[in-house]
């Protein structure tokens, strides 16, 4: 009874820890470590089946790692054809109507004590060789099933000399794998919600909420570490004419096409965020690259926008802390400068970006009050004044 209570507590603890995870990595680590502790193992790994590549890719190694094993490996993967027992559960659906059982492997290749014929697996040379190579005596392998399909596997090992896993352990590992599957499903749902919360549904780019959060973080790094932060604000010209002449479906295609061009140009700046602010307004946010690199990419963006089949190019404004724009103590200050530069580019029908601190009177324009209640700068939600 005591053993059953301990295992019940372990299941509850595993579920709670996975539920508290905020990222996929946290969820994977909680799954592996929780299963390792529940089964009295010294090491655990969680792997995912990548169908398109025919391999099991290790997501996390937890516990006592052997030499060369990384906690979150970038490229540790194993072709499934090397593991004959895996082919028994890597199917789209389960022929028997149930979920596959876990099984035990030992370093000497012999059947585990108490392992019944039911669920017996063929000898797997690769897995046994890995146990020996890493100083482990046995392991239990539990397939993970998600939404009725094979998702991957949970692997828990004990060191050489420790008691070998038995049938009860394998059955318990099957239960733990089901708990892990439920936790992974929850994490995937949360990730999808987060993605929707920070993604523009039409273009697939980041949305205004994502820009605001990232820009606040970037400006904090600028203030504390002197990092260069650059913001490119774009206004797609001619969208209203396209909507009026060809319909909103064609206008949406223009927005999507420009979004792709923006994403392509943003990729020229390491780590840049490409976003749609709303309507015909887009932006690029870069942290790190020099101002000159950002200006060059903005020029490329303007040139590519002109070559689009529809629309009339883009009005583009740039503001970078790498230029002489004065102190930037808040995200709003940088946004206001980039917005004013774009405003000036729009008024001048410029085919090139206008750059704060380099072109015209952008800084004065950014700092001046709205000229009327209908001034675009007020409507953008970036009123002059306040933090600078």
mmCIF file of C-alpha atoms in Angstrom:
data_model
loop_
_atom_site.group_PDB
_atom_site.id
_atom_site.type_symbol
_atom_site.label_atom_id
_atom_site.label_comp_id
_atom_site.label_asym_id
_atom_site.label_seq_id
_atom_site.Cartn_x
_atom_site.Cartn_y
_atom_site.Cartn_z
ATOM 1 C CA UNK A 1 0.000 0.000 0.000
ATOM 2 C CA UNK A 2 2.838 2.351 0.848
ATOM 3 C CA UNK A 3 4.395 1.792 -2.556
ATOM 4 C CA UNK A 4 1.110 2.513 -4.289
ATOM 5 C CA UNK A 5 0.700 5.733 -2.315
ATOM 6 C CA UNK A 6 4.213 6.860 -3.244
ATOM 7 C CA UNK A 7 3.544 6.210 -6.909
ATOM 8 C CA UNK A 8 0.232 8.022 -6.760
ATOM 9 C CA UNK A 9 1.972 11.022 -5.211
ATOM 10 C CA UNK A 10 4.615 10.819 -7.953
ATOM 11 C CA UNK A 11 1.940 10.896 -10.660
ATOM 12 C CA UNK A 12 0.276 13.920 -9.064
ATOM 13 C CA UNK A 13 3.622 15.693 -8.673
ATOM 14 C CA UNK A 14 4.510 15.026 -12.322
ATOM 15 C CA UNK A 15 1.175 16.381 -13.533
ATOM 16 C CA UNK A 16 1.439 19.470 -11.338
ATOM 17 C CA UNK A 17 5.012 20.234 -12.383
ATOM 18 C CA UNK A 18 4.193 19.939 -16.075
ATOM 19 C CA UNK A 19 1.082 22.095 -15.613
ATOM 20 C CA UNK A 20 3.235 24.820 -14.045
ATOM 21 C CA UNK A 21 5.654 24.874 -16.996
ATOM 22 C CA UNK A 22 5.597 28.055 -19.076
ATOM 23 C CA UNK A 23 7.601 26.927 -22.110
ATOM 24 C CA UNK A 24 8.012 23.674 -24.066
ATOM 25 C CA UNK A 25 11.536 23.257 -22.696
ATOM 26 C CA UNK A 26 10.310 23.606 -19.127
ATOM 27 C CA UNK A 27 7.598 21.045 -19.871
ATOM 28 C CA UNK A 28 10.057 18.560 -21.405
ATOM 29 C CA UNK A 29 12.464 18.910 -18.497
ATOM 30 C CA UNK A 30 9.670 18.499 -15.958
ATOM 31 C CA UNK A 31 8.474 15.354 -17.771
ATOM 32 C CA UNK A 32 11.893 13.707 -17.899
ATOM 33 C CA UNK A 33 12.972 14.638 -14.386
ATOM 34 C CA UNK A 34 9.594 13.781 -12.842
ATOM 35 C CA UNK A 35 9.510 10.356 -14.506
ATOM 36 C CA UNK A 36 13.109 9.720 -13.479
ATOM 37 C CA UNK A 37 12.325 10.422 -9.829
ATOM 38 C CA UNK A 38 9.054 8.478 -9.925
ATOM 39 C CA UNK A 39 10.766 5.345 -11.259
ATOM 40 C CA UNK A 40 13.855 5.639 -9.089
ATOM 41 C CA UNK A 41 16.088 6.131 -12.088
ATOM 42 C CA UNK A 42 19.327 8.060 -12.415
ATOM 43 C CA UNK A 43 18.753 9.404 -15.922
ATOM 44 C CA UNK A 44 15.804 10.139 -18.202
ATOM 45 C CA UNK A 45 15.306 11.412 -21.728
ATOM 46 C CA UNK A 46 12.314 12.598 -23.704
ATOM 47 C CA UNK A 47 12.370 12.136 -27.474
ATOM 48 C CA UNK A 48 10.000 13.109 -30.274
ATOM 49 C CA UNK A 49 9.324 11.176 -33.459
ATOM 50 C CA UNK A 50 10.006 13.360 -36.480
ATOM 51 C CA UNK A 51 7.983 11.592 -39.136
ATOM 52 C CA UNK A 52 9.348 13.588 -42.056
ATOM 53 C CA UNK A 53 12.910 12.578 -41.158
ATOM 54 C CA UNK A 54 12.275 9.073 -39.901
ATOM 55 C CA UNK A 55 14.072 9.632 -36.640
ATOM 56 C CA UNK A 56 13.706 10.026 -32.898
ATOM 57 C CA UNK A 57 15.135 13.372 -31.820
ATOM 58 C CA UNK A 58 16.120 13.840 -28.185
ATOM 59 C CA UNK A 59 14.511 16.927 -26.658
ATOM 60 C CA UNK A 60 15.993 16.741 -23.175
ATOM 61 C CA UNK A 61 18.416 14.666 -21.116
ATOM 62 C CA UNK A 62 17.789 14.923 -17.375
ATOM 63 C CA UNK A 63 19.526 13.523 -14.318
ATOM 64 C CA UNK A 64 23.029 12.041 -14.328
ATOM 65 C CA UNK A 65 24.192 12.630 -17.873
ATOM 66 C CA UNK A 66 27.043 10.658 -19.397
ATOM 67 C CA UNK A 67 29.962 12.285 -21.180
ATOM 68 C CA UNK A 68 28.776 13.986 -24.357
ATOM 69 C CA UNK A 69 25.102 14.109 -23.337
ATOM 70 C CA UNK A 70 23.714 17.632 -23.346
ATOM 71 C CA UNK A 71 20.695 18.729 -21.347
ATOM 72 C CA UNK A 72 18.976 20.213 -24.408
ATOM 73 C CA UNK A 73 20.855 18.699 -27.369
ATOM 74 C CA UNK A 74 20.727 20.419 -30.727
ATOM 75 C CA UNK A 75 21.325 17.385 -32.921
ATOM 76 C CA UNK A 76 21.017 14.127 -30.937
ATOM 77 C CA UNK A 77 18.783 11.924 -33.055
ATOM 78 C CA UNK A 78 18.442 8.247 -33.930
ATOM 79 C CA UNK A 79 17.045 6.728 -37.152
ATOM 80 C CA UNK A 80 14.031 4.625 -36.212
ATOM 81 C CA UNK A 81 15.079 1.771 -38.501
ATOM 82 C CA UNK A 82 17.962 1.063 -36.115
ATOM 83 C CA UNK A 83 15.479 0.153 -33.362
ATOM 84 C CA UNK A 84 13.295 -2.787 -34.430
ATOM 85 C CA UNK A 85 11.044 -2.534 -31.365
ATOM 86 C CA UNK A 86 10.102 1.053 -32.216
ATOM 87 C CA UNK A 87 8.346 -0.034 -35.394
ATOM 88 C CA UNK A 88 5.725 -1.680 -33.202
ATOM 89 C CA UNK A 89 4.320 1.633 -32.025
ATOM 90 C CA UNK A 90 5.284 4.179 -34.669
ATOM 91 C CA UNK A 91 1.970 3.893 -36.484
ATOM 92 C CA UNK A 92 -0.728 6.401 -37.356
ATOM 93 C CA UNK A 93 -3.292 4.409 -35.351
ATOM 94 C CA UNK A 94 -3.064 1.445 -32.993
ATOM 95 C CA UNK A 95 -4.315 -1.751 -34.570
ATOM 96 C CA UNK A 96 -5.255 -3.239 -31.216
ATOM 97 C CA UNK A 97 -7.292 -0.247 -30.115
ATOM 98 C CA UNK A 98 -5.132 0.447 -27.064
ATOM 99 C CA UNK A 99 -1.941 2.241 -26.257
ATOM 100 C CA UNK A 100 1.393 0.359 -26.384
ATOM 101 C CA UNK A 101 3.006 -0.843 -23.181
ATOM 102 C CA UNK A 102 6.419 0.168 -21.902
ATOM 103 C CA UNK A 103 9.228 -2.392 -21.889
ATOM 104 C CA UNK A 104 12.572 -2.962 -20.208
ATOM 105 C CA UNK A 105 16.043 -3.347 -21.740
ATOM 106 C CA UNK A 106 19.137 -4.537 -19.863
ATOM 107 C CA UNK A 107 22.816 -3.964 -20.533
ATOM 108 C CA UNK A 108 23.418 -7.706 -20.959
ATOM 109 C CA UNK A 109 20.589 -7.988 -23.458
ATOM 110 C CA UNK A 110 18.738 -10.550 -21.322
ATOM 111 C CA UNK A 111 14.999 -10.250 -20.581
ATOM 112 C CA UNK A 112 14.298 -8.276 -17.429
ATOM 113 C CA UNK A 113 13.299 -10.261 -14.359
ATOM 114 C CA UNK A 114 9.550 -10.779 -14.261
ATOM 115 C CA UNK A 115 9.004 -9.533 -17.823
ATOM 116 C CA UNK A 116 6.061 -11.506 -19.238
ATOM 117 C CA UNK A 117 5.687 -12.661 -22.814
ATOM 118 C CA UNK A 118 2.978 -10.042 -23.305
ATOM 119 C CA UNK A 119 4.616 -7.023 -24.807
ATOM 120 C CA UNK A 120 7.963 -8.794 -25.232
ATOM 121 C CA UNK A 121 10.280 -6.908 -27.521
ATOM 122 C CA UNK A 122 13.098 -8.197 -29.767
ATOM 123 C CA UNK A 123 16.683 -7.704 -28.690
ATOM 124 C CA UNK A 124 17.857 -4.194 -29.649
ATOM 125 C CA UNK A 125 21.608 -4.107 -30.132
ATOM 126 C CA UNK A 126 21.818 -0.312 -30.432
ATOM 127 C CA UNK A 127 19.969 0.369 -27.192
ATOM 128 C CA UNK A 128 21.907 -2.288 -25.271
ATOM 129 C CA UNK A 129 25.207 -0.975 -26.628
ATOM 130 C CA UNK A 130 24.229 2.541 -25.522
ATOM 131 C CA UNK A 131 23.493 1.290 -22.000
ATOM 132 C CA UNK A 132 26.927 -0.322 -21.761
ATOM 133 C CA UNK A 133 28.719 2.659 -23.273
ATOM 134 C CA UNK A 134 27.188 5.047 -20.758
ATOM 135 C CA UNK A 135 27.609 2.876 -17.678
ATOM 136 C CA UNK A 136 23.924 2.076 -17.279
ATOM 137 C CA UNK A 137 22.516 -1.273 -16.321
ATOM 138 C CA UNK A 138 18.948 -1.086 -17.554
ATOM 139 C CA UNK A 139 16.267 1.186 -18.948
ATOM 140 C CA UNK A 140 12.538 1.294 -19.322
ATOM 141 C CA UNK A 141 11.094 2.698 -22.554
ATOM 142 C CA UNK A 142 7.535 4.053 -22.651
ATOM 143 C CA UNK A 143 5.933 5.159 -25.930
ATOM 144 C CA UNK A 144 4.117 8.500 -25.755
ATOM 145 C CA UNK A 145 0.826 8.745 -27.616
ATOM 146 C CA UNK A 146 -0.738 12.118 -28.371
ATOM 147 C CA UNK A 147 -4.097 12.603 -30.107
ATOM 148 C CA UNK A 148 -4.165 8.921 -31.019
ATOM 149 C CA UNK A 149 -0.800 8.999 -32.756
ATOM 150 C CA UNK A 150 2.732 8.112 -31.760
ATOM 151 C CA UNK A 151 4.475 11.254 -30.523
ATOM 152 C CA UNK A 152 7.745 9.891 -29.158
ATOM 153 C CA UNK A 153 9.137 8.073 -26.145
ATOM 154 C CA UNK A 154 10.021 8.424 -22.491
ATOM 155 C CA UNK A 155 13.271 6.703 -21.503
ATOM 156 C CA UNK A 156 14.411 6.170 -17.905
ATOM 157 C CA UNK A 157 17.643 4.376 -16.942
ATOM 158 C CA UNK A 158 19.412 3.104 -13.845
ATOM 159 C CA UNK A 159 23.188 2.793 -13.384
ATOM 160 C CA UNK A 160 25.052 -0.500 -13.657
ATOM 161 C CA UNK A 161 24.730 -2.443 -10.405
ATOM 162 C CA UNK A 162 21.363 -0.943 -9.462
ATOM 163 C CA UNK A 163 18.237 -3.139 -9.326
ATOM 164 C CA UNK A 164 16.863 -3.908 -12.773
ATOM 165 C CA UNK A 165 13.442 -2.541 -13.685
ATOM 166 C CA UNK A 166 10.658 -5.085 -13.405
ATOM 167 C CA UNK A 167 7.221 -5.575 -14.917
ATOM 168 C CA UNK A 168 5.598 -3.334 -12.315
ATOM 169 C CA UNK A 169 8.031 -0.564 -13.232
ATOM 170 C CA UNK A 170 7.196 -0.951 -16.924
ATOM 171 C CA UNK A 171 3.474 -0.773 -16.186
ATOM 172 C CA UNK A 172 4.034 2.328 -14.065
ATOM 173 C CA UNK A 173 6.120 3.875 -16.863
ATOM 174 C CA UNK A 174 3.137 3.398 -19.187
ATOM 175 C CA UNK A 175 1.009 5.398 -16.742
ATOM 176 C CA UNK A 176 3.667 8.094 -16.495
ATOM 177 C CA UNK A 177 3.855 8.307 -20.288
ATOM 178 C CA UNK A 178 0.120 8.995 -20.402
ATOM 179 C CA UNK A 179 0.563 11.793 -17.837
ATOM 180 C CA UNK A 180 3.425 13.207 -19.880
ATOM 181 C CA UNK A 181 1.286 13.095 -23.025
ATOM 182 C CA UNK A 182 -1.447 15.085 -21.271
ATOM 183 C CA UNK A 183 1.118 17.642 -20.113
ATOM 184 C CA UNK A 184 2.603 17.990 -23.580
ATOM 185 C CA UNK A 185 -0.863 18.482 -25.056
ATOM 186 C CA UNK A 186 -1.537 21.275 -22.564
ATOM 187 C CA UNK A 187 1.792 22.924 -23.364
ATOM 188 C CA UNK A 188 1.075 22.767 -27.089
ATOM 189 C CA UNK A 189 -2.343 24.366 -26.536
ATOM 190 C CA UNK A 190 -0.785 27.151 -24.461
ATOM 191 C CA UNK A 191 1.882 27.717 -27.111
ATOM 192 C CA UNK A 192 -0.814 28.008 -29.750
ATOM 193 C CA UNK A 193 -2.693 30.536 -27.620
ATOM 194 C CA UNK A 194 0.503 32.533 -27.098
ATOM 195 C CA UNK A 195 1.210 32.418 -30.808
ATOM 196 C CA UNK A 196 -2.269 33.696 -31.630
ATOM 197 C CA UNK A 197 -1.921 36.438 -29.018
ATOM 198 C CA UNK A 198 1.266 37.773 -30.580
ATOM 199 C CA UNK A 199 0.697 37.017 -34.280
ATOM 200 C CA UNK A 200 -1.114 38.940 -36.999
ATOM 201 C CA UNK A 201 -3.604 36.425 -38.459
ATOM 202 C CA UNK A 202 -3.467 37.756 -42.032
ATOM 203 C CA UNK A 203 0.282 37.964 -42.616
ATOM 204 C CA UNK A 204 1.648 35.607 -39.972
ATOM 205 C CA UNK A 205 3.983 38.367 -38.783
ATOM 206 C CA UNK A 206 4.207 39.562 -35.197
ATOM 207 C CA UNK A 207 1.469 41.971 -34.100
ATOM 208 C CA UNK A 208 1.529 45.288 -32.234
ATOM 209 C CA UNK A 209 1.403 43.581 -28.843
ATOM 210 C CA UNK A 210 4.536 41.577 -29.658
ATOM 211 C CA UNK A 211 6.328 44.718 -30.876
ATOM 212 C CA UNK A 212 5.476 46.650 -27.714
ATOM 213 C CA UNK A 213 6.853 43.900 -25.474
ATOM 214 C CA UNK A 214 10.011 43.336 -27.520
ATOM 215 C CA UNK A 215 10.661 47.062 -27.894
ATOM 216 C CA UNK A 216 10.389 47.632 -24.143
ATOM 217 C CA UNK A 217 12.941 44.853 -23.564
ATOM 218 C CA UNK A 218 15.247 46.216 -26.275
ATOM 219 C CA UNK A 219 15.207 49.752 -24.898
ATOM 220 C CA UNK A 220 15.966 48.401 -21.422
ATOM 221 C CA UNK A 221 19.049 46.673 -22.875
ATOM 222 C CA UNK A 222 20.014 49.911 -24.590
ATOM 223 C CA UNK A 223 19.782 51.815 -21.318
ATOM 224 C CA UNK A 224 21.669 49.214 -19.251
ATOM 225 C CA UNK A 225 24.181 47.828 -21.748
ATOM 226 C CA UNK A 226 24.297 50.348 -24.582
ATOM 227 C CA UNK A 227 22.838 47.936 -27.148
ATOM 228 C CA UNK A 228 21.838 49.492 -30.464
ATOM 229 C CA UNK A 229 18.074 49.436 -31.010
ATOM 230 C CA UNK A 230 16.579 50.326 -34.377
ATOM 231 C CA UNK A 231 12.981 50.667 -35.446
ATOM 232 C CA UNK A 232 11.713 50.854 -39.025
ATOM 233 C CA UNK A 233 8.105 51.977 -39.445
ATOM 234 C CA UNK A 234 6.435 51.426 -42.828
ATOM 235 C CA UNK A 235 3.164 52.624 -44.339
ATOM 236 C CA UNK A 236 2.070 50.677 -47.427
ATOM 237 C CA UNK A 237 1.041 53.177 -50.112
ATOM 238 C CA UNK A 238 -2.008 52.668 -52.289
ATOM 239 C CA UNK A 239 -3.860 50.066 -50.235
ATOM 240 C CA UNK A 240 -7.106 52.051 -50.209
ATOM 241 C CA UNK A 241 -7.025 52.422 -53.988
ATOM 242 C CA UNK A 242 -6.484 48.676 -54.360
ATOM 243 C CA UNK A 243 -9.388 47.935 -52.015
ATOM 244 C CA UNK A 244 -11.666 50.400 -53.811
ATOM 245 C CA UNK A 245 -10.736 49.190 -57.303
ATOM 246 C CA UNK A 246 -10.154 45.464 -56.892
ATOM 247 C CA UNK A 247 -11.864 44.595 -53.616
ATOM 248 C CA UNK A 248 -10.610 43.822 -50.135
ATOM 249 C CA UNK A 249 -9.605 40.261 -51.002
ATOM 250 C CA UNK A 250 -7.017 41.650 -53.427
ATOM 251 C CA UNK A 251 -6.021 44.239 -50.837
ATOM 252 C CA UNK A 252 -5.435 41.435 -48.343
ATOM 253 C CA UNK A 253 -3.203 39.687 -50.866
ATOM 254 C CA UNK A 254 -1.185 42.895 -51.206
ATOM 255 C CA UNK A 255 -0.777 43.027 -47.422
ATOM 256 C CA UNK A 256 0.300 39.381 -47.365
ATOM 257 C CA UNK A 257 2.741 39.929 -50.228
ATOM 258 C CA UNK A 258 4.317 42.944 -48.563
ATOM 259 C CA UNK A 259 4.459 40.996 -45.315
ATOM 260 C CA UNK A 260 6.534 38.360 -47.102
ATOM 261 C CA UNK A 261 8.854 41.042 -48.494
ATOM 262 C CA UNK A 262 9.228 42.547 -45.028
ATOM 263 C CA UNK A 263 10.018 39.133 -43.558
ATOM 264 C CA UNK A 264 12.623 38.506 -46.256
ATOM 265 C CA UNK A 265 14.327 41.837 -45.611
ATOM 266 C CA UNK A 266 14.079 41.401 -41.851
ATOM 267 C CA UNK A 267 16.007 38.136 -42.185
ATOM 268 C CA UNK A 268 18.987 40.219 -43.346
ATOM 269 C CA UNK A 269 19.199 41.609 -39.799
ATOM 270 C CA UNK A 270 20.026 38.904 -37.215
ATOM 271 C CA UNK A 271 17.210 38.503 -34.713
ATOM 272 C CA UNK A 272 15.012 41.234 -36.224
ATOM 273 C CA UNK A 273 11.270 41.144 -35.551
ATOM 274 C CA UNK A 274 8.978 41.696 -38.542
ATOM 275 C CA UNK A 275 5.503 42.904 -37.610
ATOM 276 C CA UNK A 276 2.227 44.307 -38.837
ATOM 277 C CA UNK A 277 1.052 47.079 -36.547
ATOM 278 C CA UNK A 278 -2.425 47.146 -38.067
ATOM 279 C CA UNK A 279 -4.093 48.264 -41.298
ATOM 280 C CA UNK A 280 -1.390 49.249 -43.784
ATOM 281 C CA UNK A 281 1.297 49.851 -41.116
ATOM 282 C CA UNK A 282 4.262 47.526 -40.606
ATOM 283 C CA UNK A 283 7.579 47.668 -38.779
ATOM 284 C CA UNK A 284 10.967 46.039 -38.292
ATOM 285 C CA UNK A 285 12.599 45.975 -34.879
ATOM 286 C CA UNK A 286 16.317 45.185 -34.674
ATOM 287 C CA UNK A 287 18.478 44.786 -31.584
ATOM 288 C CA UNK A 288 22.227 44.745 -32.129
ATOM 289 C CA UNK A 289 22.944 45.484 -35.811
ATOM 290 C CA UNK A 290 24.562 48.883 -36.553
ATOM 291 C CA UNK A 291 22.326 51.702 -37.748
ATOM 292 C CA UNK A 292 23.956 51.651 -41.206
ATOM 293 C CA UNK A 293 22.942 47.993 -41.682
ATOM 294 C CA UNK A 294 19.367 48.792 -40.733
ATOM 295 C CA UNK A 295 19.258 51.706 -43.178
ATOM 296 C CA UNK A 296 20.602 49.499 -45.983
ATOM 297 C CA UNK A 297 17.931 46.895 -45.316
ATOM 298 C CA UNK A 298 15.286 49.643 -45.265
ATOM 299 C CA UNK A 299 16.480 50.818 -48.675
ATOM 300 C CA UNK A 300 16.196 47.258 -49.954
ATOM 301 C CA UNK A 301 12.692 47.046 -48.508
ATOM 302 C CA UNK A 302 11.629 50.244 -50.276
ATOM 303 C CA UNK A 303 13.040 48.999 -53.590
ATOM 304 C CA UNK A 304 11.256 45.664 -53.324
ATOM 305 C CA UNK A 305 7.974 47.332 -52.334
ATOM 306 C CA UNK A 306 8.048 49.472 -55.487
ATOM 307 C CA UNK A 307 8.354 46.323 -57.608
ATOM 308 C CA UNK A 308 5.181 44.757 -56.186
ATOM 309 C CA UNK A 309 2.476 44.269 -58.789
ATOM 310 C CA UNK A 310 -0.095 46.267 -56.842
ATOM 311 C CA UNK A 311 0.154 49.271 -54.537
ATOM 312 C CA UNK A 312 2.491 52.222 -54.785
ATOM 313 C CA UNK A 313 5.550 51.321 -52.783
ATOM 314 C CA UNK A 314 6.019 52.097 -49.114
ATOM 315 C CA UNK A 315 6.731 55.136 -46.953
ATOM 316 C CA UNK A 316 9.515 54.140 -44.595
ATOM 317 C CA UNK A 317 10.928 55.854 -41.507
ATOM 318 C CA UNK A 318 13.954 54.719 -39.484
ATOM 319 C CA UNK A 319 15.068 55.609 -35.972
ATOM 320 C CA UNK A 320 18.138 54.056 -34.375
ATOM 321 C CA UNK A 321 19.968 54.656 -31.140
ATOM 322 C CA UNK A 322 23.093 54.242 -33.239
ATOM 323 C CA UNK A 323 22.399 57.650 -34.795
ATOM 324 C CA UNK A 324 22.465 61.111 -33.269
ATOM 325 C CA UNK A 325 18.857 61.226 -32.062
ATOM 326 C CA UNK A 326 19.410 62.205 -28.453
ATOM 327 C CA UNK A 327 18.785 60.055 -25.383
ATOM 328 C CA UNK A 328 16.224 57.254 -25.739
ATOM 329 C CA UNK A 329 14.890 56.440 -22.294
ATOM 330 C CA UNK A 330 11.637 54.834 -23.365
ATOM 331 C CA UNK A 331 10.209 52.704 -26.158
ATOM 332 C CA UNK A 332 7.696 55.458 -26.878
ATOM 333 C CA UNK A 333 10.487 57.904 -27.671
ATOM 334 C CA UNK A 334 12.026 55.630 -30.331
ATOM 335 C CA UNK A 335 8.634 54.784 -31.775
ATOM 336 C CA UNK A 336 7.735 58.447 -32.005
ATOM 337 C CA UNK A 337 10.955 59.225 -33.893
ATOM 338 C CA UNK A 338 10.476 56.387 -36.377
ATOM 339 C CA UNK A 339 6.850 57.373 -36.809
ATOM 340 C CA UNK A 340 7.784 60.998 -37.504
ATOM 341 C CA UNK A 341 10.378 59.867 -40.059
ATOM 342 C CA UNK A 342 7.773 57.750 -41.797
ATOM 343 C CA UNK A 343 5.342 60.667 -41.662
ATOM 344 C CA UNK A 344 7.909 62.820 -43.418
ATOM 345 C CA UNK A 345 8.611 60.135 -46.044
ATOM 346 C CA UNK A 346 4.894 59.874 -46.736
ATOM 347 C CA UNK A 347 4.492 63.642 -47.139
ATOM 348 C CA UNK A 348 7.487 63.833 -49.501
ATOM 349 C CA UNK A 349 6.404 60.764 -51.554
ATOM 350 C CA UNK A 350 9.912 59.453 -50.938
ATOM 351 C CA UNK A 351 11.000 56.156 -52.517
ATOM 352 C CA UNK A 352 13.795 55.896 -49.966
ATOM 353 C CA UNK A 353 13.640 55.673 -46.189
ATOM 354 C CA UNK A 354 13.789 58.846 -44.128
ATOM 355 C CA UNK A 355 16.177 58.428 -41.205
ATOM 356 C CA UNK A 356 15.813 60.286 -37.911
ATOM 357 C CA UNK A 357 18.947 62.247 -37.103
ATOM 358 C CA UNK A 358 20.131 62.133 -40.721
ATOM 359 C CA UNK A 359 17.297 63.544 -42.831
ATOM 360 C CA UNK A 360 15.329 66.749 -42.495
ATOM 361 C CA UNK A 361 13.717 67.911 -39.302
ATOM 362 C CA UNK A 362 12.431 64.533 -38.097
ATOM 363 C CA UNK A 363 13.433 65.122 -34.486
ATOM 364 C CA UNK A 364 11.656 68.493 -34.379
ATOM 365 C CA UNK A 365 8.587 66.890 -35.964
ATOM 366 C CA UNK A 366 8.595 64.104 -33.383
ATOM 367 C CA UNK A 367 8.838 66.550 -30.491
ATOM 368 C CA UNK A 368 6.278 69.053 -31.732
ATOM 369 C CA UNK A 369 2.658 68.889 -30.560
ATOM 370 C CA UNK A 370 -0.061 67.678 -32.961
ATOM 371 C CA UNK A 371 -1.128 70.388 -35.353
ATOM 372 C CA UNK A 372 -4.790 69.357 -35.176
ATOM 373 C CA UNK A 373 -7.009 66.741 -33.513
ATOM 374 C CA UNK A 374 -6.748 64.763 -36.767
ATOM 375 C CA UNK A 375 -2.940 64.640 -36.877
ATOM 376 C CA UNK A 376 -1.954 61.060 -37.773
ATOM 377 C CA UNK A 377 0.616 60.913 -35.022
ATOM 378 C CA UNK A 378 -2.119 61.198 -32.409
ATOM 379 C CA UNK A 379 -4.181 58.510 -34.134
ATOM 380 C CA UNK A 380 -1.277 56.083 -34.125
ATOM 381 C CA UNK A 381 -1.316 56.092 -30.349
ATOM 382 C CA UNK A 382 2.082 57.789 -30.060
ATOM 383 C CA UNK A 383 1.287 61.277 -28.781
ATOM 384 C CA UNK A 384 4.187 63.733 -28.575
ATOM 385 C CA UNK A 385 5.471 64.703 -25.137
ATOM 386 C CA UNK A 386 5.849 62.535 -22.091
ATOM 387 C CA UNK A 387 8.836 60.199 -21.846
ATOM 388 C CA UNK A 388 11.805 60.920 -24.045
#
